Amino acid sequence: MREMRMKNRQRDEAFAWEVLRQSVYATLALVKDDGTPIAVPVNVVGDDVYKVIYFHCAGVGEKWEILEKNPQVSLSVVSHAAIKPMAFSTAYRSARFNGRAQVVTDEGEMVKAMMLLCQHFDPKNMGNFAREMEHCTARVVKIIPEEITGKTIIVINTVDPSILGGIKLRYMGVQLDGSLKTRLDDYFLMKGLVLRSSSNVVAGPWPEYTL
């Protein structure tokens, strides 16, 4: 697995497969003959035994034509994403699978793939699976992963009463200070006064004002 620049966010292949299992949909990236990239949403399911990924399509159209000429693909999945209030960040769990797409031609494997897909997305309707398969014209494509990357970021929020209000954000050694305490300090310094607090007293010959 390729190492990320920010190694603290990198996770192993087991994590990536777990993200795939928990995802609702994936984004499939392909490249046209002229080098133009294209990305399309697809429903996917992983085969935990053979470590391949299946999706189905109509067997016609732009996506199908691209896959026939260039089977190299990249699949991106996200199982969780949430904006973190007052943190300028997002907590997420994601994975990327780079590999080769291959049309499934074996009837047994195609039925197995469709069963995995239907069981994953509509488990309560499996009683109608056999009947639906009698009229199914969809084609099944499997992705054979060659490179797997898992990634996550966890935002840690802490409450610091000394800042009085607002937010302080620390990221990669850089701090953004939007706290009320700092704004008051700046204001009193500008006015030639001193704000006394338990953590910081600005020295000066000016009269003291305590909040």
Short mmCIF file of C-alpha atoms in Angstrom, two decimals:
data_model
loop_
_atom_site.label_atom_id
_atom_site.label_comp_id
_atom_site.label_asym_id
_atom_site.label_seq_id
_atom_site.Cartn_x
_atom_site.Cartn_y
_atom_site.Cartn_z
CA MET A 1 0.00 0.00 0.00
CA ARG A 2 1.35 3.42 -0.99
CA GLU A 3 2.31 5.66 1.91
CA MET A 4 0.53 8.98 2.32
CA ARG A 5 2.21 12.31 2.92
CA MET A 6 0.27 12.65 6.19
CA LYS A 7 0.98 9.22 7.60
CA ASN A 8 -1.08 9.74 10.75
CA ARG A 9 -4.21 9.55 8.59
CA GLN A 10 -3.27 6.38 6.71
CA ARG A 11 -5.00 3.11 7.55
CA ASP A 12 -4.41 -0.47 6.46
CA GLU A 13 -6.22 -2.58 3.85
CA ALA A 14 -8.53 -4.12 6.44
CA PHE A 15 -9.77 -0.62 7.25
CA ALA A 16 -10.31 0.09 3.53
CA TRP A 17 -12.43 -3.04 3.04
CA GLU A 18 -14.48 -2.16 6.11
CA VAL A 19 -15.16 1.31 4.67
CA LEU A 20 -16.28 -0.35 1.44
CA ARG A 21 -18.69 -2.61 3.32
CA GLN A 22 -20.23 0.33 5.15
CA SER A 23 -20.50 2.69 2.15
CA VAL A 24 -23.78 3.47 0.39
CA TYR A 25 -22.24 4.21 -3.00
CA ALA A 26 -18.85 4.71 -4.62
CA THR A 27 -17.34 6.99 -7.25
CA LEU A 28 -15.69 5.25 -10.19
CA ALA A 29 -13.00 7.22 -12.03
CA LEU A 30 -12.09 6.32 -15.60
CA VAL A 31 -10.02 7.88 -18.39
CA LYS A 32 -11.19 8.37 -21.98
CA ASP A 33 -9.02 7.75 -25.05
CA ASP A 34 -8.11 11.44 -25.26
CA GLY A 35 -7.01 11.53 -21.62
CA THR A 36 -10.18 13.21 -20.34
CA PRO A 37 -11.11 11.94 -16.86
CA ILE A 38 -14.66 10.97 -15.98
CA ALA A 39 -16.17 10.00 -12.62
CA VAL A 40 -19.52 8.27 -12.13
CA PRO A 41 -21.39 7.06 -9.02
CA VAL A 42 -21.90 3.29 -8.78
CA ASN A 43 -23.27 0.76 -6.31
CA VAL A 44 -20.53 -1.68 -5.36
CA VAL A 45 -20.01 -4.68 -3.14
CA GLY A 46 -16.82 -6.40 -2.06
CA ASP A 47 -16.13 -10.12 -2.12
CA ASP A 48 -14.32 -10.73 1.15
CA VAL A 49 -13.09 -14.16 0.02
CA TYR A 50 -11.56 -13.32 -3.35
CA LYS A 51 -10.86 -9.64 -2.58
CA VAL A 52 -12.55 -8.23 -5.66
CA ILE A 53 -15.22 -5.56 -6.05
CA TYR A 54 -18.37 -5.94 -8.14
CA PHE A 55 -20.71 -3.44 -9.74
CA HIS A 56 -23.36 -3.82 -12.43
CA CYS A 57 -24.21 -1.70 -15.46
CA ALA A 58 -26.30 -1.81 -18.62
CA GLY A 59 -23.50 -3.00 -20.88
CA VAL A 60 -23.91 -0.01 -23.19
CA GLY A 61 -23.13 3.70 -23.05
CA GLU A 62 -20.09 5.84 -22.36
CA LYS A 63 -18.92 4.06 -19.21
CA TRP A 64 -19.04 0.68 -20.93
CA GLU A 65 -17.17 1.95 -23.99
CA ILE A 66 -14.42 3.44 -21.85
CA LEU A 67 -14.00 0.24 -19.83
CA GLU A 68 -13.65 -1.80 -23.01
CA LYS A 69 -10.73 0.35 -24.17
CA ASN A 70 -9.11 1.28 -20.87
CA PRO A 71 -9.79 -1.05 -17.94
CA GLN A 72 -7.62 0.87 -15.46
CA VAL A 73 -9.93 2.46 -12.87
CA SER A 74 -9.90 4.13 -9.47
CA LEU A 75 -12.73 3.63 -7.00
CA SER A 76 -13.33 6.02 -4.10
CA VAL A 77 -15.66 5.21 -1.20
CA VAL A 78 -16.68 7.06 1.96
CA SER A 79 -18.48 5.38 4.85
CA HIS A 80 -18.73 8.38 7.16
CA ALA A 81 -18.42 12.14 6.77
CA ALA A 82 -19.49 14.83 9.20
CA ILE A 83 -18.70 18.51 9.45
CA LYS A 84 -17.21 19.28 12.85
CA PRO A 85 -18.83 22.46 14.25
CA MET A 86 -16.43 25.17 15.39
CA ALA A 87 -13.43 23.24 14.07
CA PHE A 88 -13.06 24.15 10.37
CA SER A 89 -12.70 20.46 9.58
CA THR A 90 -14.47 17.27 8.57
CA ALA A 91 -14.29 13.88 10.26
CA TYR A 92 -14.40 11.09 7.69
CA ARG A 93 -13.54 7.49 6.83
CA SER A 94 -12.57 6.87 3.22
CA ALA A 95 -10.81 4.36 0.99
CA ARG A 96 -9.47 4.20 -2.54
CA PHE A 97 -9.05 1.11 -4.71
CA ASN A 98 -6.93 1.43 -7.84
CA GLY A 99 -7.00 -1.51 -10.18
CA ARG A 100 -8.23 -3.18 -13.33
CA ALA A 101 -11.86 -3.63 -14.36
CA GLN A 102 -12.88 -6.91 -15.95
CA VAL A 103 -16.23 -7.93 -17.40
CA VAL A 104 -17.59 -11.04 -15.69
CA THR A 105 -18.41 -13.66 -18.33
CA ASP A 106 -18.80 -16.73 -16.12
CA GLU A 107 -22.51 -17.22 -15.42
CA GLY A 108 -21.95 -18.64 -11.95
CA GLU A 109 -19.76 -15.72 -10.91
CA MET A 110 -22.25 -13.25 -12.38
CA VAL A 111 -25.12 -14.72 -10.34
CA LYS A 112 -22.95 -14.71 -7.22
CA ALA A 113 -22.03 -11.05 -7.80
CA MET A 114 -25.66 -10.03 -8.33
CA MET A 115 -26.64 -11.92 -5.19
CA LEU A 116 -23.97 -10.10 -3.18
CA LEU A 117 -25.13 -6.74 -4.55
CA CYS A 118 -28.82 -7.40 -3.86
CA GLN A 119 -28.13 -8.83 -0.42
CA HIS A 120 -26.08 -5.75 0.46
CA PHE A 121 -28.55 -3.11 -0.78
CA ASP A 122 -31.94 -4.81 -0.47
CA PRO A 123 -31.68 -7.76 1.94
CA LYS A 124 -35.42 -7.82 2.77
CA ASN A 125 -36.28 -8.43 -0.89
CA MET A 126 -34.10 -11.49 -1.44
CA GLY A 127 -37.20 -13.68 -1.67
CA ASN A 128 -37.76 -12.16 -5.12
CA PHE A 129 -34.15 -12.52 -6.25
CA ALA A 130 -34.60 -15.62 -8.43
CA ARG A 131 -37.61 -14.14 -10.22
CA GLU A 132 -35.84 -10.86 -10.90
CA MET A 133 -32.77 -12.65 -12.25
CA GLU A 134 -34.91 -14.39 -14.88
CA HIS A 135 -35.40 -11.03 -16.61
CA CYS A 136 -32.11 -9.35 -15.66
CA THR A 137 -30.08 -8.00 -18.59
CA ALA A 138 -27.46 -6.17 -16.54
CA ARG A 139 -23.78 -6.85 -17.03
CA VAL A 140 -21.43 -7.36 -14.10
CA VAL A 141 -17.96 -5.85 -13.87
CA LYS A 142 -15.39 -6.72 -11.24
CA ILE A 143 -12.50 -4.59 -10.10
CA ILE A 144 -9.31 -6.41 -9.24
CA PRO A 145 -7.51 -4.06 -6.79
CA GLU A 146 -3.82 -3.44 -7.34
CA GLU A 147 -3.41 -0.59 -4.84
CA ILE A 148 -5.55 -0.02 -1.74
CA THR A 149 -5.48 3.04 0.50
CA GLY A 150 -7.48 3.75 3.64
CA LYS A 151 -7.71 7.21 5.17
CA THR A 152 -9.36 8.79 8.17
CA ILE A 153 -9.25 12.00 10.16
CA ILE A 154 -10.55 12.44 13.67
CA VAL A 155 -11.11 15.93 15.01
CA ILE A 156 -10.55 16.35 18.74
CA ASN A 157 -12.53 19.10 20.44
CA THR A 158 -11.58 20.34 23.88
CA VAL A 159 -13.17 23.02 26.05
CA ASP A 160 -10.83 25.64 27.47
CA PRO A 161 -12.70 28.01 29.84
CA SER A 162 -9.78 30.43 29.88
CA ILE A 163 -10.46 31.64 26.32
CA LEU A 164 -13.91 32.90 27.52
CA GLY A 165 -15.53 32.08 24.16
CA GLY A 166 -14.84 31.55 20.47
CA ILE A 167 -12.37 29.02 19.08
CA LYS A 168 -8.68 28.21 18.77
CA LEU A 169 -7.71 25.90 15.93
CA ARG A 170 -4.34 24.13 15.80
CA TYR A 171 -3.40 22.34 12.58
CA MET A 172 0.07 21.15 11.48
CA GLY A 173 1.83 23.58 13.80
CA VAL A 174 -0.28 26.58 12.81
CA GLN A 175 -2.75 28.17 15.25
CA LEU A 176 -5.75 30.27 14.29
CA ASP A 177 -6.98 32.23 17.29
CA GLY A 178 -10.56 33.43 17.22
CA SER A 179 -11.05 33.40 20.97
CA LEU A 180 -12.84 36.13 22.90
CA LYS A 181 -9.92 36.27 25.35
CA THR A 182 -7.45 37.24 22.61
CA ARG A 183 -9.83 39.80 21.13
CA LEU A 184 -10.25 41.43 24.54
CA ASP A 185 -6.49 41.40 25.11
CA ASP A 186 -5.97 43.16 21.78
CA TYR A 187 -8.67 45.68 22.54
CA PHE A 188 -7.29 46.60 25.96
CA LEU A 189 -3.75 46.83 24.60
CA MET A 190 -4.98 49.21 21.92
CA LYS A 191 -6.67 51.33 24.61
CA GLY A 192 -3.57 51.34 26.80
CA LEU A 193 -5.12 49.14 29.49
CA VAL A 194 -4.34 45.75 30.97
CA LEU A 195 -6.65 42.74 31.02
CA ARG A 196 -5.92 40.63 34.08
CA SER A 197 -6.69 36.91 33.89
CA SER A 198 -5.50 33.79 35.63
CA SER A 199 -3.31 32.86 32.66
CA ASN A 200 -2.07 36.13 31.23
CA VAL A 201 -1.32 39.64 32.51
CA VAL A 202 0.18 42.11 30.08
CA ALA A 203 2.79 44.18 31.86
CA GLY A 204 2.78 47.91 31.46
CA PRO A 205 2.70 51.22 33.27
CA TRP A 206 -1.06 51.61 32.60
CA PRO A 207 -3.84 51.36 35.20
CA GLU A 208 -5.20 47.87 35.67
CA TYR A 209 -8.77 46.84 34.82
CA THR A 210 -10.03 43.47 35.97
CA LEU A 211 -13.00 41.75 34.27
#
